[in-house]
Amino acid sequence: MIPLQLAALLMVGLAGTTVVLMRDPLRMTILNAVYALTLTILFLVFQAPDVALSMLVVGGIAYPIVLLAAIARVRSGGDE
Amino acid sequence: MSYLPYIVAAWLFVVGLYGIVTSRNLIHLAVCLTVTQSSTYVLLLAIGYKHRATAPIFYGVPVGSRAVDPVVQALTLTDVVVSVTVVALILALTVDIHRDAKTVDPDEIEAFRG
Amino acid sequence: MSWLLPLTVALPFTGAALGVALDHWLPEWVKQFPALVFSVATTVCAVLALAHSGSAPVHWFGGWQPKHGIAIGIAFVGEPLGAGMAALAGVLATAALLFSWHYMEEAPRLYRVLMLVFLGGMCGFALSGDLFNMFVFFEVMGVAAYALAGYHIEQLGPLQGALNFAITNSIGAYMILFGTALVYGETGALNLAQIGKTLAGHPPDALLVVAFTLILVGFLVKAAVVPFHLWLADAHAVAPAPVCVLYSGAMVELGLLGIARVYWTAFEAPFAMHAPDVRNVLLVVGIATALLGAVMAFLQRHLKRLLAYSTISHAGVMLAGVALLDHASLAGVANLVLSHGLLKGALFLAAGVLLREFHSIDELRLHGRGRELPLLGVLFGLAAFGLVGFPYVGTFLGHALIDDGGIELGHSWLPPLLMVASAVSAAAILRAGARIFLGWGPKHDPLLAPEPEEKPPEGRGSGPLMVVTVAALVTAGLVASVVPGLQDGTEHAAAHFMDRQAYVSHVLEGKPVDVLPDVPAVVHRATDASIAYGLGAAALTVLVTLFGLSGRRIPNVFEPPINVLKAAHSGIVGDYVMWLTVGTAVLGGVWILTLTRG
Amino acid sequence: MNRRARIAVFAVAAAGLAALLVASVVDLPAFGHYQGAYGNQLNREAVAERHTTNVVTATVFDYRGFDTLGEEFILFAAVVGVTLLLRRHKDSEDHQEVLRKADDDRVRSDAIRIVGLLAMPALFLLGLWLVAFGLVTPGGGFQGGVLLAGSLFVVFLAAGFRPYAHLTPAHWADSAEGSGAAAFTLLGLGPLLAGAAYLHNFLGSGVRGTLESGGSMTLLNWATAVEVTAAMVLLFSEFLESYVLPSVRPLQ
């Protein structure tokens, strides 16, 4: 368990918990992207470049687009 | 110390469930679902890891050298990409629910009782 | 003959993919046919695979045969119970597609594509011999089912039903993946036969118990067993009728097949010393599900929700059959799955016809209006009667074998409970049928929970084709108990299903399994006990139906528990996930205390 | 069941579940001491048998190719499901009419337009590279597909919705996704009809470390890339249309 792995693991645990505790959807989307980044680093440190690439691309492109579109649609459609 | 990755995976699983049960917004609930799912990725890849081993890519690396387990990576790799579309399906349901019920709070959706 | 097995998955998937790819180039009139053609072709392949399943052909994908005893590729094993389940799924999917000929007009193309993907996922799950591959097909079935449940997007009910369905089943799927990861960490294998071989001498430690619990809970969510069943009634009440046929007829039963397969191939050996503990826990859960499902079915006025709770009740009976851990009861479960799937499919389609004709699915609002459809009334009555378990009719063979298995193992208290459960749930259906088609009973019944009305589908559908489909399913379901040689065939198949050594050596070393003895084409005379329980069930059903129609209020001592039950089915996804967590913690806790001692 | 009672009961159950999970994971081999024979076997033989130096991609597309077929159809069904759920009512305006109305969000600032329209081809090439070299170095159809869809999305960010909608017509995305998925199943069906196993690698293994290593895996890789790209484009378009065009009347 090299120190880098330890750091990456703690970051993942922290980021995951923060994402869950953040109730506001917009801030949560940004935190989700940060969480995906910590996961990417963790997968790299676990010698899994393919999965890191997959998480990077998905966490960086797919999740933000889908989440932001859903939030905008819910916010603009409703009266809030 | 040598079980920390598995503990983090177990923690993420339960934290995700906590987020789902206490959620007040379906979009937040969908993201908590992905946190629960990501715990399985951390567990799978932590199981497949070996000390002082390279990635299972033998380009410029001699074939016999010590490498981590490729099978868990193959399982996780496709699962990560596919789970986006499943969460997108849940978000599509959320958008439709908001259009009909004007709310995204799971506790206030009054479709059916009992 | 192993080339048949991948076809049952490749054909529907290819049909779905081509359905989307060529949609803009196909003339309009052609579009009705491809889905049905692919579904029929898949069913033919599945039935042929069932016919050849005596020798349990193994198909290694990519041609990767096991090397040095290590399974490299993914295997499909065409053993009788799996192939039978795939064939039943094919038959029900074909009947559903035939029924919905012009029925689903809003988005027919997407509906047919998703039905084909659903069929492919079910066949793949039934035949797969690889733990992760089962998880993948579990998800394929799930995703197709979530989208189909939310088909009527103009109403809130379908959307919330689909959402609850999607979230609870997704969590179940993640639990299966977590359990699979634990098993892979311990055994280094994903092929079920190889896991079984590795775990043979393995002591039952905490990892195996928790992995077994997590995988089982994932399948129990799909099999709609208490306390994981809450999503099923919501999803059934809102999904289009032909889709409910697949939910109740095949998807729920596949959850039970998953439990049986994972237990007998991988987890039976390490828990062999504590088999009674596994049996008793699953028996209690099964009976609780059977009784709760029956009671809730009796409290419903929304016909599809009533049928959904009846399915939950039957899932409980089937789980009790599997839990008895002996081949007679397992054969009983196989027969019960066959006859119940056909009859329940017919009932859901009949509800679909009612919805199309009278734009309502509410038992009280349809009071007496069913007289205009006498033939449908007769079919509805026959199908409900088939579910009672009257000797030699419909689900009798399944109930008889499970009752005999229970008595043989000294659990003589089991058959009466199962009899009560199937009687009450059948009575609920007969009460609804009598009220709709014969106009008996009062127009108002405070006992029954009010439900939001359901918007009928847009398509007119072709009347005669719908009734023919219902008739075909009802006749097949009713005669299922008296098919010559079926009882012996299923008992041999069940015995093979449970034999781990033969399965491991057959899959990994290719040793031919001793082919099933040719079965005498004779219908055995049922045991006196099972006939007595069959007649008892029929009598009890008549009594409860008359009570239901009499409109008398239930004694108010039952009032509080019924309100608690209704409150538990709240429709809030947070409650469902909480019950899911509670169920997992209790199951895991009980098993970790009992299975790991000594 | 009121909310506070639910959370209280959940907290107890979650503590029990967490205890169970921890009790199970401590029986796993310690972190870093994994001994699985399956993975070692693949690490030793994949390069020799299929001349692909990326063993993970060899596992995804050949050794466990049938899993990938299942995963692809999860993706396929989910995107069809999203299209089903976000479909607008029949009588609302059809696609072209709606496009005309969505003219007001054209990107004004030239800086963004130029940088965006330059970035798009670069990202597209990077996506293609990721797919092509998937068999040799980390990458593959799945990751490359998402990046390709992302590069097309940059057109929306840099130029607005109408240019994006013209670049990604729903008809073509639908057909591309369908044909990508169909190609994968048919590539498996071919060897089956010729008597070999389903998804058998019928082409030669090619030259190690080059683009044409891995035989029919390359075809499966590109089929996956086409399907994932088309699926993601469809997904983004569905969500964009439901967001960009609030003018679409909510269903009665």
CSV table of N, CA, C and O in Angstrom, one decimal, chain C residues 409-503:
chain,number,residue,atom,x,y,z
C,409,LEU,N,-40.5,-34.2,4.3
C,409,LEU,CA,-39.4,-33.7,5.2
C,409,LEU,C,-39.9,-33.3,6.6
C,409,LEU,O,-39.2,-32.7,7.3
C,410,GLY,N,-41.1,-33.8,6.9
C,410,GLY,CA,-41.6,-33.6,8.2
C,410,GLY,C,-42.2,-32.2,8.5
C,410,GLY,O,-42.5,-31.8,9.6
C,411,HIS,N,-42.2,-31.3,7.4
C,411,HIS,CA,-42.8,-30.0,7.7
C,411,HIS,C,-44.3,-30.1,7.3
C,411,HIS,O,-44.8,-29.5,6.4
C,412,SER,N,-45.1,-30.9,8.1
C,412,SER,CA,-46.5,-31.1,7.7
C,412,SER,C,-47.3,-29.8,8.0
C,412,SER,O,-48.4,-29.7,7.5
C,413,TRP,N,-46.7,-28.8,8.6
C,413,TRP,CA,-47.4,-27.5,8.8
C,413,TRP,C,-47.4,-26.7,7.5
C,413,TRP,O,-48.1,-25.7,7.4
C,414,LEU,N,-46.5,-27.1,6.6
C,414,LEU,CA,-46.3,-26.2,5.4
C,414,LEU,C,-47.5,-26.3,4.4
C,414,LEU,O,-48.1,-25.2,4.1
C,415,PRO,N,-47.9,-27.5,4.0
C,415,PRO,CA,-49.0,-27.5,3.0
C,415,PRO,C,-50.3,-26.7,3.4
C,415,PRO,O,-50.8,-26.0,2.6
C,416,PRO,N,-50.8,-26.8,4.7
C,416,PRO,CA,-52.0,-26.0,4.9
C,416,PRO,C,-51.7,-24.5,4.7
C,416,PRO,O,-52.6,-23.8,4.1
C,417,LEU,N,-50.6,-24.0,5.1
C,417,LEU,CA,-50.3,-22.5,4.9
C,417,LEU,C,-50.3,-22.2,3.4
C,417,LEU,O,-50.9,-21.2,3.0
C,418,LEU,N,-49.6,-23.0,2.6
C,418,LEU,CA,-49.6,-22.7,1.2
C,418,LEU,C,-51.0,-22.8,0.6
C,418,LEU,O,-51.4,-22.1,-0.3
C,419,MET,N,-51.8,-23.8,1.1
C,419,MET,CA,-53.2,-24.0,0.6
C,419,MET,C,-53.9,-22.7,0.9
C,419,MET,O,-54.6,-22.1,0.0
C,420,VAL,N,-53.8,-22.2,2.1
C,420,VAL,CA,-54.6,-20.9,2.5
C,420,VAL,C,-54.1,-19.8,1.6
C,420,VAL,O,-54.9,-19.1,1.0
C,421,ALA,N,-52.8,-19.7,1.3
C,421,ALA,CA,-52.3,-18.6,0.5
C,421,ALA,C,-52.9,-18.6,-0.9
C,421,ALA,O,-53.5,-17.7,-1.4
C,422,SER,N,-52.8,-19.8,-1.5
C,422,SER,CA,-53.2,-19.9,-2.9
C,422,SER,C,-54.7,-19.8,-3.0
C,422,SER,O,-55.3,-19.2,-3.9
C,423,ALA,N,-55.4,-20.2,-1.9
C,423,ALA,CA,-56.9,-20.1,-1.9
C,423,ALA,C,-57.3,-18.7,-1.9
C,423,ALA,O,-58.1,-18.2,-2.7
C,424,VAL,N,-56.7,-17.9,-0.9
C,424,VAL,CA,-57.1,-16.5,-0.8
C,424,VAL,C,-56.8,-15.7,-2.0
C,424,VAL,O,-57.6,-14.9,-2.5
C,425,SER,N,-55.6,-15.9,-2.6
C,425,SER,CA,-55.3,-15.1,-3.8
C,425,SER,C,-56.1,-15.5,-5.0
C,425,SER,O,-56.6,-14.6,-5.7
C,426,ALA,N,-56.5,-16.8,-5.1
C,426,ALA,CA,-57.4,-17.2,-6.2
C,426,ALA,C,-58.8,-16.6,-5.9
C,426,ALA,O,-59.5,-16.2,-6.9
C,427,ALA,N,-59.2,-16.6,-4.7
C,427,ALA,CA,-60.5,-16.1,-4.3
C,427,ALA,C,-60.6,-14.6,-4.7
C,427,ALA,O,-61.6,-14.1,-5.3
C,428,ALA,N,-59.5,-13.9,-4.5
C,428,ALA,CA,-59.5,-12.4,-4.9
C,428,ALA,C,-59.8,-12.3,-6.3
C,428,ALA,O,-60.6,-11.5,-6.8
C,429,ILE,N,-59.1,-13.1,-7.1
C,429,ILE,CA,-59.3,-13.0,-8.6
C,429,ILE,C,-60.7,-13.4,-9.0
C,429,ILE,O,-61.4,-12.8,-9.8
C,430,LEU,N,-61.2,-14.5,-8.4
C,430,LEU,CA,-62.6,-15.0,-8.7
C,430,LEU,C,-63.6,-14.0,-8.3
C,430,LEU,O,-64.6,-13.7,-9.0
C,431,ARG,N,-63.4,-13.3,-7.1
C,431,ARG,CA,-64.3,-12.3,-6.7
C,431,ARG,C,-64.4,-11.2,-7.7
C,431,ARG,O,-65.4,-10.7,-8.1
C,432,ALA,N,-63.2,-10.7,-8.2
C,432,ALA,CA,-63.2,-9.6,-9.2
C,432,ALA,C,-63.9,-10.1,-10.4
C,432,ALA,O,-64.7,-9.4,-11.0
C,433,GLY,N,-63.6,-11.4,-10.8
C,433,GLY,CA,-64.2,-11.9,-12.1
C,433,GLY,C,-65.7,-11.9,-11.9
C,433,GLY,O,-66.5,-11.5,-12.8
C,434,ALA,N,-66.2,-12.5,-10.8
C,434,ALA,CA,-67.6,-12.6,-10.6
C,434,ALA,C,-68.3,-11.2,-10.6
C,434,ALA,O,-69.3,-11.0,-11.2
C,435,ARG,N,-67.6,-10.2,-10.0
C,435,ARG,CA,-68.2,-8.9,-9.9
C,435,ARG,C,-68.3,-8.3,-11.3
C,435,ARG,O,-69.3,-7.6,-11.7
C,436,ILE,N,-67.2,-8.5,-12.1
C,436,ILE,CA,-67.1,-7.8,-13.4
C,436,ILE,C,-68.0,-8.5,-14.4
C,436,ILE,O,-68.9,-7.9,-15.0
C,437,PHE,N,-67.9,-9.9,-14.4
C,437,PHE,CA,-68.6,-10.6,-15.5
C,437,PHE,C,-70.0,-11.0,-15.2
C,437,PHE,O,-70.8,-11.2,-16.1
C,438,LEU,N,-70.3,-11.2,-13.9
C,438,LEU,CA,-71.6,-11.7,-13.5
C,438,LEU,C,-72.4,-10.6,-12.8
C,438,LEU,O,-73.6,-10.8,-12.5
C,439,GLY,N,-71.7,-9.5,-12.3
C,439,GLY,CA,-72.5,-8.5,-11.7
C,439,GLY,C,-72.9,-8.9,-10.2
C,439,GLY,O,-73.7,-8.2,-9.7
C,440,TRP,N,-72.2,-9.9,-9.6
C,440,TRP,CA,-72.6,-10.2,-8.3
C,440,TRP,C,-72.0,-9.2,-7.3
C,440,TRP,O,-71.1,-8.5,-7.7
C,441,GLY,N,-72.5,-9.2,-6.1
C,441,GLY,CA,-71.8,-8.4,-5.1
C,441,GLY,C,-72.2,-6.9,-5.2
C,441,GLY,O,-72.6,-6.4,-6.2
C,442,PRO,N,-71.9,-6.1,-4.1
C,442,PRO,CA,-72.3,-4.7,-4.1
C,442,PRO,C,-71.4,-3.9,-5.0
C,442,PRO,O,-70.3,-4.3,-5.3
C,443,LYS,N,-72.0,-2.7,-5.3
C,443,LYS,CA,-71.2,-1.8,-6.2
C,443,LYS,C,-70.1,-1.1,-5.4
C,443,LYS,O,-69.1,-0.6,-6.0
C,444,HIS,N,-70.3,-1.0,-4.0
C,444,HIS,CA,-69.3,-0.2,-3.3
C,444,HIS,C,-68.7,-1.2,-2.2
C,444,HIS,O,-69.4,-2.0,-1.6
C,445,ASP,N,-67.4,-1.1,-2.0
C,445,ASP,CA,-66.8,-1.9,-1.0
C,445,ASP,C,-65.7,-1.2,-0.3
C,445,ASP,O,-64.6,-1.0,-0.9
C,446,PRO,N,-65.9,-0.6,0.9
C,446,PRO,CA,-64.9,0.3,1.5
C,446,PRO,C,-63.6,-0.5,1.8
C,446,PRO,O,-62.5,0.1,1.9
C,447,LEU,N,-63.7,-1.8,1.8
C,447,LEU,CA,-62.5,-2.6,2.2
C,447,LEU,C,-61.4,-2.4,1.2
C,447,LEU,O,-60.2,-2.4,1.5
C,448,LEU,N,-61.8,-2.1,-0.1
C,448,LEU,CA,-60.8,-2.2,-1.2
C,448,LEU,C,-60.2,-0.8,-1.3
C,448,LEU,O,-60.9,0.2,-1.3
C,449,ALA,N,-58.9,-0.8,-1.6
C,449,ALA,CA,-58.1,0.5,-1.6
C,449,ALA,C,-58.4,1.2,-2.9
C,449,ALA,O,-58.3,0.5,-4.0
C,450,PRO,N,-58.8,2.4,-2.9
C,450,PRO,CA,-59.1,3.2,-4.2
C,450,PRO,C,-57.8,3.4,-4.9
C,450,PRO,O,-56.7,3.4,-4.3
C,451,GLU,N,-57.9,3.4,-6.3
C,451,GLU,CA,-56.6,3.5,-7.1
C,451,GLU,C,-56.9,4.6,-8.2
C,451,GLU,O,-58.0,4.7,-8.6
C,452,PRO,N,-55.9,5.3,-8.6
C,452,PRO,CA,-56.0,6.2,-9.7
C,452,PRO,C,-56.4,5.4,-11.0
C,452,PRO,O,-55.9,4.3,-11.2
C,453,GLU,N,-57.3,6.0,-11.8
C,453,GLU,CA,-57.7,5.3,-13.0
C,453,GLU,C,-56.5,5.2,-14.0
C,453,GLU,O,-55.6,5.9,-13.9
C,454,GLU,N,-56.6,4.2,-14.9
C,454,GLU,CA,-55.5,4.0,-15.9
C,454,GLU,C,-56.0,4.4,-17.2
C,454,GLU,O,-57.1,4.0,-17.6
C,455,LYS,N,-55.2,5.1,-18.0
C,455,LYS,CA,-55.7,5.6,-19.3
C,455,LYS,C,-55.5,4.4,-20.3
C,455,LYS,O,-54.4,3.7,-20.3
C,456,PRO,N,-56.5,4.1,-21.1
C,456,PRO,CA,-56.3,2.9,-22.0
C,456,PRO,C,-55.3,3.2,-23.1
C,456,PRO,O,-55.1,4.4,-23.4
C,457,PRO,N,-54.7,2.2,-23.7
C,457,PRO,CA,-53.8,2.4,-24.8
C,457,PRO,C,-54.6,2.9,-26.0
C,457,PRO,O,-55.8,2.8,-26.1
C,458,GLU,N,-53.9,3.5,-26.9
C,458,GLU,CA,-54.6,4.3,-28.0
C,458,GLU,C,-55.1,3.3,-29.0
C,458,GLU,O,-56.1,3.4,-29.6
C,459,GLY,N,-54.3,2.2,-29.2
C,459,GLY,CA,-54.6,1.3,-30.4
C,459,GLY,C,-55.9,0.6,-30.1
C,459,GLY,O,-56.2,0.2,-29.0
C,460,ARG,N,-56.7,0.3,-31.2
C,460,ARG,CA,-57.9,-0.4,-31.0
C,460,ARG,C,-57.5,-1.9,-30.8
C,460,ARG,O,-58.2,-2.7,-30.1
C,461,GLY,N,-56.4,-2.3,-31.4
C,461,GLY,CA,-56.1,-3.8,-31.3
C,461,GLY,C,-57.1,-4.6,-32.1
C,461,GLY,O,-58.2,-4.1,-32.4
C,462,SER,N,-56.8,-5.8,-32.4
C,462,SER,CA,-57.8,-6.6,-33.2
C,462,SER,C,-58.4,-7.6,-32.2
C,462,SER,O,-57.8,-8.5,-31.6
C,463,GLY,N,-59.7,-7.4,-31.9
C,463,GLY,CA,-60.5,-8.1,-30.9
C,463,GLY,C,-60.2,-9.6,-31.0
C,463,GLY,O,-59.8,-10.2,-30.0
C,464,PRO,N,-60.6,-10.2,-32.1
C,464,PRO,CA,-60.5,-11.7,-32.1
C,464,PRO,C,-59.1,-12.2,-31.8
C,464,PRO,O,-59.0,-13.2,-31.0
C,465,LEU,N,-58.1,-11.6,-32.3
C,465,LEU,CA,-56.7,-12.0,-32.1
C,465,LEU,C,-56.4,-12.0,-30.6
C,465,LEU,O,-55.8,-13.0,-30.1
C,466,MET,N,-56.9,-11.0,-29.9
C,466,MET,CA,-56.6,-10.9,-28.5
C,466,MET,C,-57.3,-12.1,-27.8
C,466,MET,O,-56.6,-12.8,-27.0
C,467,VAL,N,-58.5,-12.3,-28.1
C,467,VAL,CA,-59.2,-13.4,-27.3
C,467,VAL,C,-58.6,-14.8,-27.7
C,467,VAL,O,-58.5,-15.6,-26.8
C,468,VAL,N,-58.2,-14.9,-28.9
C,468,VAL,CA,-57.6,-16.2,-29.3
C,468,VAL,C,-56.3,-16.4,-28.5
C,468,VAL,O,-56.1,-17.5,-27.9
C,469,THR,N,-55.5,-15.4,-28.3
C,469,THR,CA,-54.3,-15.5,-27.5
C,469,THR,C,-54.6,-15.9,-26.1
C,469,THR,O,-54.0,-16.8,-25.5
C,470,VAL,N,-55.6,-15.2,-25.5
C,470,VAL,CA,-56.0,-15.5,-24.1
C,470,VAL,C,-56.4,-17.0,-24.1
C,470,VAL,O,-56.0,-17.8,-23.2
C,471,ALA,N,-57.3,-17.4,-25.0
C,471,ALA,CA,-57.8,-18.8,-25.0
C,471,ALA,C,-56.6,-19.8,-25.1
C,471,ALA,O,-56.6,-20.8,-24.3
C,472,ALA,N,-55.7,-19.5,-25.9
C,472,ALA,CA,-54.5,-20.4,-26.1
C,472,ALA,C,-53.8,-20.6,-24.8
C,472,ALA,O,-53.5,-21.7,-24.3
C,473,LEU,N,-53.5,-19.4,-24.1
C,473,LEU,CA,-52.8,-19.5,-22.9
C,473,LEU,C,-53.5,-20.2,-21.8
C,473,LEU,O,-53.0,-21.1,-21.0
C,474,VAL,N,-54.9,-20.0,-21.8
C,474,VAL,CA,-55.7,-20.6,-20.7
C,474,VAL,C,-55.7,-22.2,-20.9
C,474,VAL,O,-55.4,-22.9,-19.9
C,475,THR,N,-55.9,-22.6,-22.1
C,475,THR,CA,-56.0,-24.1,-22.3
C,475,THR,C,-54.6,-24.7,-22.0
C,475,THR,O,-54.5,-25.7,-21.2
C,476,ALA,N,-53.5,-24.0,-22.4
C,476,ALA,CA,-52.2,-24.6,-22.1
C,476,ALA,C,-52.0,-24.7,-20.6
C,476,ALA,O,-51.5,-25.7,-20.1
C,477,GLY,N,-52.4,-23.6,-19.9
C,477,GLY,CA,-52.2,-23.6,-18.5
C,477,GLY,C,-53.0,-24.6,-17.8
C,477,GLY,O,-52.5,-25.3,-16.8
C,478,LEU,N,-54.3,-24.9,-18.2
C,478,LEU,CA,-55.1,-25.8,-17.5
C,478,LEU,C,-54.6,-27.2,-17.7
C,478,LEU,O,-54.7,-28.0,-16.7
C,479,VAL,N,-54.1,-27.6,-18.9
C,479,VAL,CA,-53.8,-29.0,-19.1
C,479,VAL,C,-52.4,-29.3,-18.6
C,479,VAL,O,-51.9,-30.4,-18.6
C,480,ALA,N,-51.7,-28.2,-18.0
C,480,ALA,CA,-50.3,-28.4,-17.7
C,480,ALA,C,-50.1,-29.5,-16.6
C,480,ALA,O,-49.0,-30.1,-16.5
C,481,SER,N,-51.2,-29.8,-15.8
C,481,SER,CA,-51.0,-30.8,-14.8
C,481,SER,C,-51.1,-32.2,-15.3
C,481,SER,O,-50.7,-33.2,-14.6
C,482,VAL,N,-51.7,-32.4,-16.4
C,482,VAL,CA,-52.0,-33.8,-16.9
C,482,VAL,C,-51.2,-34.1,-18.1
C,482,VAL,O,-51.6,-35.0,-18.9
C,483,VAL,N,-50.1,-33.4,-18.4
C,483,VAL,CA,-49.3,-33.8,-19.6
C,483,VAL,C,-48.6,-35.1,-19.2
C,483,VAL,O,-47.9,-35.2,-18.2
C,484,PRO,N,-48.8,-36.1,-20.0
C,484,PRO,CA,-48.2,-37.4,-19.7
C,484,PRO,C,-46.7,-37.3,-19.6
C,484,PRO,O,-46.1,-36.7,-20.5
C,485,GLY,N,-46.1,-37.9,-18.6
C,485,GLY,CA,-44.6,-37.9,-18.5
C,485,GLY,C,-44.0,-36.6,-18.0
C,485,GLY,O,-42.8,-36.6,-17.7
C,486,LEU,N,-44.8,-35.6,-17.8
C,486,LEU,CA,-44.2,-34.3,-17.4
C,486,LEU,C,-43.6,-34.4,-16.0
C,486,LEU,O,-42.5,-34.0,-15.7
C,487,GLN,N,-44.4,-35.1,-15.1
C,487,GLN,CA,-44.0,-35.2,-13.7
C,487,GLN,C,-42.6,-35.9,-13.6
C,487,GLN,O,-41.7,-35.4,-13.0
C,488,ASP,N,-42.5,-37.1,-14.3
C,488,ASP,CA,-41.3,-37.8,-14.2
C,488,ASP,C,-40.1,-37.0,-14.8
C,488,ASP,O,-39.0,-36.9,-14.3
C,489,GLY,N,-40.4,-36.4,-16.0
C,489,GLY,CA,-39.4,-35.6,-16.7
C,489,GLY,C,-38.9,-34.5,-15.8
C,489,GLY,O,-37.6,-34.4,-15.6
C,490,THR,N,-39.8,-33.8,-15.1
C,490,THR,CA,-39.3,-32.7,-14.3
C,490,THR,C,-38.6,-33.2,-13.1
C,490,THR,O,-37.6,-32.6,-12.6
C,491,GLU,N,-39.0,-34.3,-12.5
C,491,GLU,CA,-38.3,-34.8,-11.3
C,491,GLU,C,-36.9,-35.3,-11.7
C,491,GLU,O,-35.9,-35.0,-11.0
C,492,HIS,N,-36.7,-35.9,-12.8
C,492,HIS,CA,-35.3,-36.3,-13.2
C,492,HIS,C,-34.5,-35.0,-13.5
C,492,HIS,O,-33.4,-34.9,-13.0
C,493,ALA,N,-35.1,-34.1,-14.2
C,493,ALA,CA,-34.4,-32.8,-14.5
C,493,ALA,C,-34.0,-32.1,-13.2
C,493,ALA,O,-32.8,-31.7,-13.0
C,494,ALA,N,-34.9,-32.1,-12.2
C,494,ALA,CA,-34.6,-31.5,-10.9
C,494,ALA,C,-33.4,-32.2,-10.2
C,494,ALA,O,-32.5,-31.6,-9.7
C,495,ALA,N,-33.5,-33.5,-10.3
C,495,ALA,CA,-32.4,-34.3,-9.6
C,495,ALA,C,-31.1,-34.0,-10.3
C,495,ALA,O,-30.1,-33.7,-9.6
C,496,HIS,N,-31.1,-33.9,-11.6
C,496,HIS,CA,-29.8,-33.5,-12.3
C,496,HIS,C,-29.4,-32.1,-11.9
C,496,HIS,O,-28.2,-31.8,-11.7
C,497,PHE,N,-30.4,-31.2,-11.8
C,497,PHE,CA,-30.1,-29.8,-11.5
C,497,PHE,C,-29.3,-29.7,-10.2
C,497,PHE,O,-28.4,-28.8,-10.1
C,498,MET,N,-29.7,-30.6,-9.3
C,498,MET,CA,-29.1,-30.4,-7.9
C,498,MET,C,-27.7,-31.2,-7.8
C,498,MET,O,-27.1,-31.0,-6.8
C,499,ASP,N,-27.4,-32.0,-8.8
C,499,ASP,CA,-26.2,-32.8,-8.7
C,499,ASP,C,-24.9,-32.0,-9.1
C,499,ASP,O,-24.6,-31.8,-10.3
C,500,ARG,N,-24.2,-31.5,-8.1
C,500,ARG,CA,-23.1,-30.6,-8.4
C,500,ARG,C,-21.9,-31.3,-9.0
C,500,ARG,O,-21.4,-30.8,-10.0
C,501,GLN,N,-21.6,-32.4,-8.5
C,501,GLN,CA,-20.4,-33.1,-9.1
C,501,GLN,C,-20.6,-33.3,-10.6
C,501,GLN,O,-19.8,-33.0,-11.4
C,502,ALA,N,-21.8,-33.9,-10.9
C,502,ALA,CA,-22.0,-34.2,-12.4
C,502,ALA,C,-21.9,-32.8,-13.2
C,502,ALA,O,-21.3,-32.8,-14.2
C,503,TYR,N,-22.5,-31.8,-12.6
C,503,TYR,CA,-22.5,-30.5,-13.3
C,503,TYR,C,-21.0,-30.0,-13.5
C,503,TYR,O,-20.7,-29.6,-14.6
